[in-house]
mmCIF file of C-alpha atoms in Angstrom:
data_model
loop_
_atom_site.group_PDB
_atom_site.id
_atom_site.type_symbol
_atom_site.label_atom_id
_atom_site.label_comp_id
_atom_site.label_asym_id
_atom_site.label_seq_id
_atom_site.Cartn_x
_atom_site.Cartn_y
_atom_site.Cartn_z
ATOM 1 C CA MET A 1 123.899 279.438 -56.116
ATOM 2 C CA SER A 2 125.708 282.336 -57.727
ATOM 3 C CA LEU A 3 128.222 282.170 -60.544
ATOM 4 C CA LYS A 4 131.626 283.650 -59.807
ATOM 5 C CA VAL A 5 133.529 285.303 -62.677
ATOM 6 C CA THR A 6 137.097 286.586 -62.386
ATOM 7 C CA LEU A 7 138.095 289.662 -64.379
ATOM 8 C CA TYR A 8 141.463 290.635 -65.793
ATOM 9 C CA GLY A 9 143.030 293.633 -67.474
ATOM 10 C CA ILE A 10 140.654 296.105 -69.040
ATOM 11 C CA THR A 11 137.558 294.068 -68.149
ATOM 12 C CA ARG A 12 138.381 294.577 -64.463
ATOM 13 C CA ASP A 13 138.713 298.328 -65.061
ATOM 14 C CA ILE A 14 135.350 298.388 -66.848
ATOM 15 C CA VAL A 15 133.498 296.391 -64.182
ATOM 16 C CA GLY A 16 135.402 297.992 -61.315
ATOM 17 C CA THR A 17 136.200 294.797 -59.405
ATOM 18 C CA SER A 18 138.301 291.671 -59.913
ATOM 19 C CA VAL A 19 135.522 289.196 -59.115
ATOM 20 C CA ILE A 20 131.835 289.520 -59.930
ATOM 21 C CA GLU A 21 129.117 287.225 -58.599
ATOM 22 C CA LEU A 22 126.029 286.639 -60.720
ATOM 23 C CA PRO A 23 123.166 285.467 -58.510
ATOM 24 C CA ALA A 24 120.565 282.869 -59.522
ATOM 25 C CA PRO A 25 119.123 282.585 -62.052
ATOM 26 C CA ALA A 26 122.704 282.764 -63.303
ATOM 27 C CA PRO A 27 123.664 282.328 -66.975
ATOM 28 C CA THR A 28 123.958 278.637 -67.871
ATOM 29 C CA THR A 29 126.193 278.978 -70.930
ATOM 30 C CA VAL A 30 129.167 281.088 -72.010
ATOM 31 C CA GLY A 31 126.974 282.866 -74.581
ATOM 32 C CA GLU A 32 124.407 283.818 -71.939
ATOM 33 C CA LEU A 33 127.153 285.034 -69.621
ATOM 34 C CA LEU A 34 128.647 287.291 -72.321
ATOM 35 C CA GLU A 35 125.196 288.619 -73.173
ATOM 36 C CA GLU A 36 124.453 289.410 -69.527
ATOM 37 C CA MET A 37 127.856 291.026 -68.928
ATOM 38 C CA ARG A 38 127.533 293.202 -72.042
ATOM 39 C CA ARG A 39 124.027 294.219 -70.963
ATOM 40 C CA GLN A 40 125.298 295.322 -67.546
ATOM 41 C CA TYR A 41 128.567 296.810 -68.854
ATOM 42 C CA PRO A 42 128.130 298.020 -72.470
ATOM 43 C CA ALA A 43 131.832 299.054 -72.641
ATOM 44 C CA LEU A 44 132.709 295.332 -72.768
ATOM 45 C CA GLY A 45 131.080 295.237 -76.214
ATOM 46 C CA GLU A 46 133.536 297.857 -77.477
ATOM 47 C CA LEU A 47 136.583 295.647 -76.919
ATOM 48 C CA ARG A 48 138.390 294.006 -79.830
ATOM 49 C CA SER A 49 137.390 290.683 -78.318
ATOM 50 C CA CYS A 50 136.066 289.336 -75.068
ATOM 51 C CA ALA A 51 136.428 285.615 -74.524
ATOM 52 C CA VAL A 52 135.425 283.385 -71.641
ATOM 53 C CA ALA A 53 137.681 280.774 -70.100
ATOM 54 C CA VAL A 54 136.300 277.809 -68.177
ATOM 55 C CA ASN A 55 138.844 275.943 -66.062
ATOM 56 C CA HIS A 56 141.823 277.495 -67.905
ATOM 57 C CA GLU A 57 140.542 276.723 -71.422
ATOM 58 C CA TYR A 58 138.893 279.069 -73.937
ATOM 59 C CA ALA A 59 135.220 278.102 -74.195
ATOM 60 C CA ASP A 60 132.664 278.467 -77.012
ATOM 61 C CA ASN A 61 129.295 280.180 -76.598
ATOM 62 C CA ASP A 62 127.415 276.907 -76.083
ATOM 63 C CA HIS A 63 129.781 275.691 -73.354
ATOM 64 C CA PRO A 64 127.775 275.024 -70.147
ATOM 65 C CA LEU A 65 128.637 276.841 -66.907
ATOM 66 C CA HIS A 66 128.548 275.367 -63.400
ATOM 67 C CA THR A 67 129.088 277.063 -60.055
ATOM 68 C CA VAL A 68 132.141 274.853 -59.377
ATOM 69 C CA ASP A 69 133.871 276.001 -62.589
ATOM 70 C CA GLU A 70 136.686 278.528 -62.582
ATOM 71 C CA ILE A 71 135.272 281.143 -64.942
ATOM 72 C CA ALA A 72 137.171 284.165 -66.243
ATOM 73 C CA LEU A 73 136.552 286.965 -68.703
ATOM 74 C CA ILE A 74 139.477 287.215 -71.132
ATOM 75 C CA PRO A 75 140.019 290.565 -72.879
ATOM 76 C CA PRO A 76 142.458 290.728 -75.844
ATOM 77 C CA VAL A 77 145.809 289.321 -74.704
ATOM 78 C CA ALA A 78 149.088 291.111 -75.358
ATOM 79 C CA GLY A 79 151.951 289.065 -73.982
ATOM 80 C CA GLY A 80 155.456 289.119 -75.424
ATOM 81 C CA MET B 1 161.934 266.893 -73.117
ATOM 82 C CA THR B 2 159.738 268.470 -70.451
ATOM 83 C CA PRO B 3 159.582 272.147 -71.404
ATOM 84 C CA TYR B 4 160.697 274.741 -68.885
ATOM 85 C CA LEU B 5 157.769 277.168 -68.617
ATOM 86 C CA ALA B 6 157.554 279.971 -66.095
ATOM 87 C CA ILE B 7 155.867 283.259 -65.290
ATOM 88 C CA THR B 8 157.823 285.334 -62.829
ATOM 89 C CA ASP B 9 157.786 288.735 -61.172
ATOM 90 C CA GLN B 10 161.599 288.630 -60.955
ATOM 91 C CA PRO B 11 164.109 289.776 -63.611
ATOM 92 C CA ILE B 12 164.569 287.092 -66.290
ATOM 93 C CA ASP B 13 167.921 285.303 -66.456
ATOM 94 C CA VAL B 14 168.398 284.882 -70.222
ATOM 95 C CA ALA B 15 171.546 282.787 -69.816
ATOM 96 C CA ALA B 16 169.686 280.376 -67.528
ATOM 97 C CA ALA B 17 166.919 279.948 -70.136
ATOM 98 C CA LEU B 18 169.544 279.183 -72.793
ATOM 99 C CA ALA B 19 171.279 276.753 -70.479
ATOM 100 C CA ALA B 20 167.946 275.031 -69.793
ATOM 101 C CA VAL B 21 167.616 273.996 -73.459
ATOM 102 C CA GLN B 22 171.243 273.067 -74.032
ATOM 103 C CA THR B 23 171.688 269.399 -74.934
ATOM 104 C CA ASP B 24 174.382 267.384 -76.683
ATOM 105 C CA THR B 25 171.850 266.040 -79.195
ATOM 106 C CA ALA B 26 170.874 269.486 -80.524
ATOM 107 C CA GLY B 27 173.248 271.621 -82.569
ATOM 108 C CA ALA B 28 170.962 274.627 -82.925
ATOM 109 C CA VAL B 29 169.817 276.753 -80.028
ATOM 110 C CA ASN B 30 167.600 279.674 -80.967
ATOM 111 C CA ALA B 31 166.283 282.340 -78.639
ATOM 112 C CA PHE B 32 163.869 285.230 -78.905
ATOM 113 C CA VAL B 33 164.272 287.958 -76.308
ATOM 114 C CA GLY B 34 161.493 290.530 -76.005
ATOM 115 C CA THR B 35 162.409 293.768 -74.235
ATOM 116 C CA VAL B 36 160.581 296.919 -73.205
ATOM 117 C CA ARG B 37 160.709 299.560 -75.935
ATOM 118 C CA ASN B 38 160.617 303.319 -75.324
ATOM 119 C CA GLN B 39 157.771 304.095 -77.715
ATOM 120 C CA SER B 40 154.535 302.616 -79.009
ATOM 121 C CA GLY B 41 152.772 303.925 -82.087
ATOM 122 C CA GLY B 42 154.874 307.090 -81.903
ATOM 123 C CA ARG B 43 153.958 307.698 -78.273
ATOM 124 C CA PRO B 44 156.784 307.745 -75.705
ATOM 125 C CA VAL B 45 156.456 304.855 -73.252
ATOM 126 C CA ARG B 46 157.814 305.299 -69.738
ATOM 127 C CA ARG B 47 157.367 301.745 -68.464
ATOM 128 C CA LEU B 48 155.136 298.675 -68.852
ATOM 129 C CA HIS B 49 152.918 296.718 -66.544
ATOM 130 C CA TYR B 50 152.224 293.071 -67.300
ATOM 131 C CA GLU B 51 149.340 291.284 -65.654
ATOM 132 C CA SER B 52 148.958 287.513 -65.879
ATOM 133 C CA TYR B 53 146.267 284.941 -65.182
ATOM 134 C CA ASP B 54 149.066 282.575 -64.190
ATOM 135 C CA SER B 55 147.329 279.200 -64.044
ATOM 136 C CA MET B 56 145.618 279.660 -67.409
ATOM 137 C CA ALA B 57 148.704 281.251 -68.970
ATOM 138 C CA LEU B 58 150.766 278.180 -68.066
ATOM 139 C CA THR B 59 148.044 275.851 -69.382
ATOM 140 C CA GLN B 60 147.904 277.751 -72.677
ATOM 141 C CA LEU B 61 151.685 277.952 -72.885
ATOM 142 C CA GLY B 62 151.769 274.174 -72.505
ATOM 143 C CA HIS B 63 149.339 273.867 -75.446
ATOM 144 C CA VAL B 64 151.490 276.172 -77.599
ATOM 145 C CA VAL B 65 154.626 274.150 -76.892
ATOM 146 C CA ALA B 66 152.758 270.875 -77.514
ATOM 147 C CA GLN B 67 151.684 272.248 -80.925
ATOM 148 C CA ALA B 68 155.321 273.121 -81.665
ATOM 149 C CA TYR B 69 156.415 269.565 -80.814
ATOM 150 C CA GLU B 70 153.738 268.258 -83.209
ATOM 151 C CA LYS B 71 154.804 270.570 -86.028
ATOM 152 C CA TRP B 72 158.538 269.959 -85.563
ATOM 153 C CA PRO B 73 159.064 266.401 -84.291
ATOM 154 C CA MET B 74 162.817 267.060 -84.165
ATOM 155 C CA LEU B 75 162.263 269.784 -81.559
ATOM 156 C CA GLN B 76 164.164 268.718 -78.481
ATOM 157 C CA GLU B 77 164.079 271.278 -75.702
ATOM 158 C CA VAL B 78 161.944 274.367 -75.070
ATOM 159 C CA ALA B 79 162.075 277.078 -72.427
ATOM 160 C CA VAL B 80 159.645 279.972 -72.137
ATOM 161 C CA VAL B 81 159.893 282.526 -69.342
ATOM 162 C CA HIS B 82 157.552 285.529 -69.190
ATOM 163 C CA ARG B 83 157.812 288.327 -66.706
ATOM 164 C CA LYS B 84 154.912 290.087 -65.013
ATOM 165 C CA GLY B 85 154.598 293.190 -62.875
ATOM 166 C CA THR B 86 156.228 296.536 -63.595
ATOM 167 C CA LEU B 87 159.049 296.616 -66.149
ATOM 168 C CA GLU B 88 161.365 299.499 -66.958
ATOM 169 C CA LEU B 89 162.722 300.376 -70.417
ATOM 170 C CA GLY B 90 165.177 297.734 -71.623
ATOM 171 C CA ASP B 91 163.962 295.085 -69.190
ATOM 172 C CA VAL B 92 163.473 291.593 -70.596
ATOM 173 C CA ALA B 93 159.758 290.790 -70.821
ATOM 174 C CA VAL B 94 159.940 287.335 -72.387
ATOM 175 C CA VAL B 95 162.444 284.711 -73.462
ATOM 176 C CA VAL B 96 161.680 281.799 -75.791
ATOM 177 C CA ALA B 97 164.542 279.340 -76.262
ATOM 178 C CA VAL B 98 164.469 276.148 -78.345
ATOM 179 C CA ALA B 99 166.986 273.473 -79.265
ATOM 180 C CA THR B 100 166.865 271.309 -82.395
ATOM 181 C CA PRO B 101 169.481 269.299 -84.315
ATOM 182 C CA HIS B 102 169.458 271.748 -87.260
ATOM 183 C CA ARG B 103 168.969 275.500 -87.499
ATOM 184 C CA ALA B 104 166.011 275.899 -89.904
ATOM 185 C CA GLU B 105 163.597 274.157 -87.547
ATOM 186 C CA SER B 106 165.081 276.031 -84.621
ATOM 187 C CA PHE B 107 164.261 279.448 -86.141
ATOM 188 C CA ALA B 108 160.799 278.271 -87.226
ATOM 189 C CA ALA B 109 159.795 276.712 -83.912
ATOM 190 C CA CYS B 110 161.013 279.711 -81.951
ATOM 191 C CA GLN B 111 159.012 282.118 -84.126
ATOM 192 C CA PHE B 112 155.911 279.918 -83.943
ATOM 193 C CA ILE B 113 156.049 279.844 -80.150
ATOM 194 C CA ILE B 114 156.442 283.609 -79.652
ATOM 195 C CA ASP B 115 153.828 284.468 -82.317
ATOM 196 C CA THR B 116 151.270 282.010 -80.922
ATOM 197 C CA LEU B 117 152.014 282.977 -77.329
ATOM 198 C CA LYS B 118 151.030 286.554 -78.136
ATOM 199 C CA GLN B 119 147.670 285.363 -79.472
ATOM 200 C CA VAL B 120 146.524 282.958 -76.766
ATOM 201 C CA VAL B 121 148.470 283.250 -73.523
ATOM 202 C CA THR B 122 146.579 285.188 -70.857
ATOM 203 C CA ILE B 123 149.032 287.987 -70.207
ATOM 204 C CA TRP B 124 148.002 291.612 -70.577
ATOM 205 C CA LYS B 125 150.219 294.613 -71.161
ATOM 206 C CA ARG B 126 149.475 298.130 -69.953
ATOM 207 C CA GLU B 127 151.669 300.896 -71.312
ATOM 208 C CA GLU B 128 152.466 303.875 -69.151
ATOM 209 C CA TYR B 129 152.993 307.225 -70.898
ATOM 210 C CA GLU B 130 153.780 310.687 -69.562
ATOM 211 C CA ASP B 131 150.071 311.450 -69.465
ATOM 212 C CA GLY B 132 148.373 308.201 -68.503
ATOM 213 C CA THR B 133 148.155 304.482 -69.211
ATOM 214 C CA GLU B 134 146.476 302.216 -71.744
ATOM 215 C CA TRP B 135 145.830 298.466 -72.076
ATOM 216 C CA VAL B 136 147.553 297.290 -75.265
ATOM 217 C CA ALA B 137 145.434 295.733 -78.049
ATOM 218 C CA ALA B 138 142.201 296.107 -76.092
ATOM 219 C CA HIS B 139 140.340 298.168 -78.686
ATOM 220 C CA PRO B 140 140.009 297.778 -82.466
#
């Protein structure tokens, strides 16, 4: 089972697509996901911040990931 | 007491947002209106593009408003409307409107909501200049 991650804003520009699928063995935590994404796309590491949201909530590095979760990469926000 | 929260690709009706918070029990209605400015860091801006992760933005907006209700128990009504898509100079990007019995809390709650919104709500701004575009706040 692959892990599906949705990308927004500058992270989508960096990766070049709005959804990326990470095949098994997929990262099992937020920290592993960030590590893997930064390994594949070093430009992500140059952002002011890059958070991960799981089911519409910001998630810490040790938060577990499941294939049914709605996972998104959250670059620095700038609403208002 | 249910806050009126929305993300829309249509022009924002500021009067409607103010009307949404109007109540006989609150004597102070305060609104913040954010509009598109013609320059950013000295660079002329032609227009803005807002992108939103709608479902998460509304969830986070709900958290921000819930925090405001905790901090100011007298807070009565709240409306937040944020626009997405392409905005021209002078267009309204966001409206925060609150109603409280007295004015001090009204100013404070309104400022808290707009300041916190900018930190946590999943909306991204891309500025368009004469010679290209840039995502705002992306890099240190």
